[in-house]
């Protein structure tokens, strides 16, 4: 079993299978349909069904074992998980600035100033689209809830 996990692609397949299984179980518990229409479990079930063909495509594809392993995708997943965990407690503004600055610095090798400028522009654009135009209530800072 551990020999199967030697290649990073096999780890990715195992993680995608785990996510698809979790989505399937969660959607079953939520219910697919209600009397009024689609239930809350229909979208996770659709996501699980879409992940399965991706698994088969990855398993069918031939990959070179000599490909160099890059840890950047793992760092990106960790950063996004931390962002998703922190955003309900810290609001939208601070975690988003830190995410964009860290992303541009770590993955794009850009300066912190460029990341800060990009974060200000993206947050302003997001605020205009979601808060001003679409009227979506969003807490920018934790004390403004």
Coordinates of C-alpha atoms in Angstrom, one line a residue:
X1 CA 0.0 0.0 0.0
X2 CA 2.8 2.5 0.8
X3 CA 4.5 1.7 -2.4
X4 CA 1.4 2.9 -4.2
X5 CA 1.8 6.3 -2.5
X6 CA 5.4 6.8 -3.7
X7 CA 4.3 8.8 -6.7
X8 CA 2.6 12.2 -6.1
X9 CA 0.0 11.5 -8.8
X10 CA -1.2 8.5 -6.8
X11 CA -1.5 10.7 -3.7
X12 CA -3.6 13.2 -5.7
X13 CA -5.8 10.4 -6.9
X14 CA -6.3 9.1 -3.4
X15 CA -7.2 12.6 -2.2
X16 CA -9.6 13.2 -5.0
X17 CA -11.3 9.9 -4.3
X18 CA -11.5 10.8 -0.6
X19 CA -13.1 14.1 -1.4
X20 CA -15.6 12.5 -3.9
X21 CA -16.5 9.9 -1.3
X22 CA -17.0 12.6 1.4
X23 CA -19.2 14.7 -1.0
X24 CA -21.2 11.6 -1.8
X25 CA -21.8 10.7 1.8
X26 CA -22.6 14.3 2.8
X27 CA -25.0 14.7 -0.1
X28 CA -26.8 11.5 0.9
X29 CA -27.2 12.8 4.5
X30 CA -28.5 16.2 3.3
X31 CA -31.0 14.8 0.8
X32 CA -31.2 15.1 -2.9
X33 CA -34.7 16.4 -3.3
X34 CA -37.4 18.1 -1.2
X35 CA -41.1 18.7 -1.9
X36 CA -40.3 22.1 -3.2
X37 CA -37.5 21.1 -5.5
X38 CA -33.7 20.4 -5.4
X39 CA -32.4 19.6 -1.9
X40 CA -29.2 20.8 -0.3
X41 CA -27.4 17.6 -1.2
X42 CA -27.9 17.8 -4.9
X43 CA -24.9 20.1 -5.6
X44 CA -22.4 18.0 -3.5
X45 CA -23.7 14.9 -5.3
X46 CA -23.1 16.5 -8.7
X47 CA -19.6 17.5 -7.6
X48 CA -18.9 14.0 -6.5
X49 CA -20.2 12.6 -9.8
X50 CA -17.9 15.1 -11.7
X51 CA -14.9 14.1 -9.7
X52 CA -15.2 10.4 -10.6
X53 CA -14.4 10.8 -14.4
X54 CA -11.5 13.0 -13.4
X55 CA -10.2 10.1 -11.3
X56 CA -10.4 7.7 -14.3
X57 CA -8.7 10.2 -16.6
X58 CA -5.8 10.7 -14.1
X59 CA -5.4 6.9 -13.6
X60 CA -5.4 6.3 -17.4
X61 CA -2.8 9.0 -18.1
X62 CA 0.8 7.9 -18.3
X63 CA 3.1 10.1 -16.2
X64 CA 6.8 10.1 -16.2
X65 CA 8.1 8.9 -12.8
X66 CA 11.1 11.1 -13.2
X67 CA 9.0 14.3 -13.2
X68 CA 10.3 16.6 -10.4
X69 CA 7.9 17.0 -7.5
X70 CA 6.9 20.6 -6.9
X71 CA 5.5 21.5 -3.5
X72 CA 3.8 24.6 -4.7
X73 CA 0.4 23.0 -5.2
X74 CA 0.5 21.6 -1.6
X75 CA 1.4 25.0 -0.3
X76 CA -1.4 26.6 -2.3
X77 CA -3.9 24.1 -0.8
X78 CA -2.7 24.8 2.7
X79 CA -2.8 28.6 2.2
X80 CA -6.4 28.3 0.8
X81 CA -7.5 26.1 3.7
X82 CA -6.1 28.6 6.2
X83 CA -7.8 31.4 4.3
X84 CA -11.2 29.6 4.4
X85 CA -10.8 28.8 8.1
X86 CA -9.8 32.4 9.1
X87 CA -12.3 34.4 7.0
X88 CA -15.4 33.8 9.2
X89 CA -13.5 35.2 12.2
X90 CA -11.4 38.0 10.7
X91 CA -13.7 39.3 8.0
X92 CA -13.0 39.6 4.3
X93 CA -10.4 42.4 4.2
X94 CA -7.4 41.2 6.3
X95 CA -7.3 37.6 5.2
X96 CA -7.7 38.5 1.6
X97 CA -4.9 41.0 1.7
X98 CA -2.6 38.5 3.4
X99 CA -3.7 35.7 0.9
X100 CA -3.0 37.8 -2.2
X101 CA 0.3 39.2 -0.9
X102 CA 1.5 35.7 0.2
X103 CA 0.4 34.2 -3.1
X104 CA 2.2 36.8 -5.3
X105 CA 5.3 36.6 -3.1
X106 CA 5.6 32.8 -2.7
X107 CA 4.3 31.6 -6.1
X108 CA 4.9 34.4 -8.5
X109 CA 8.1 35.8 -6.9
X110 CA 6.7 39.3 -7.1
X111 CA 7.5 42.1 -4.6
X112 CA 5.4 42.6 -1.5
X113 CA 4.5 46.1 -2.8
X114 CA 3.1 44.7 -6.0
X115 CA 1.1 42.1 -4.0
X116 CA -0.2 44.9 -1.8
X117 CA -1.3 47.0 -4.8
X118 CA -2.9 43.9 -6.4
X119 CA -4.7 43.1 -3.2
X120 CA -6.1 46.6 -2.9
X121 CA -7.3 46.5 -6.5
X122 CA -8.9 43.1 -6.3
X123 CA -10.6 43.8 -3.0
X124 CA -12.0 47.1 -4.4
X125 CA -13.3 45.2 -7.4
X126 CA -14.8 42.5 -5.3
X127 CA -16.5 45.1 -3.0
X128 CA -18.0 46.9 -6.0
X129 CA -19.3 43.7 -7.6
X130 CA -20.6 41.9 -4.5
X131 CA -21.5 44.6 -2.0
X132 CA -22.4 47.5 -4.2
X133 CA -23.9 45.9 -7.4
X134 CA -25.2 42.6 -6.1
X135 CA -26.1 43.8 -2.6
X136 CA -24.5 40.7 -1.0
X137 CA -23.9 41.4 2.8
X138 CA -20.2 40.9 3.5
X139 CA -18.3 41.7 6.7
X140 CA -15.1 43.5 5.6
X141 CA -13.6 43.6 9.2
X142 CA -14.5 41.5 12.2
X143 CA -16.0 44.3 14.2
X144 CA -18.3 45.5 11.4
X145 CA -20.5 42.4 11.6

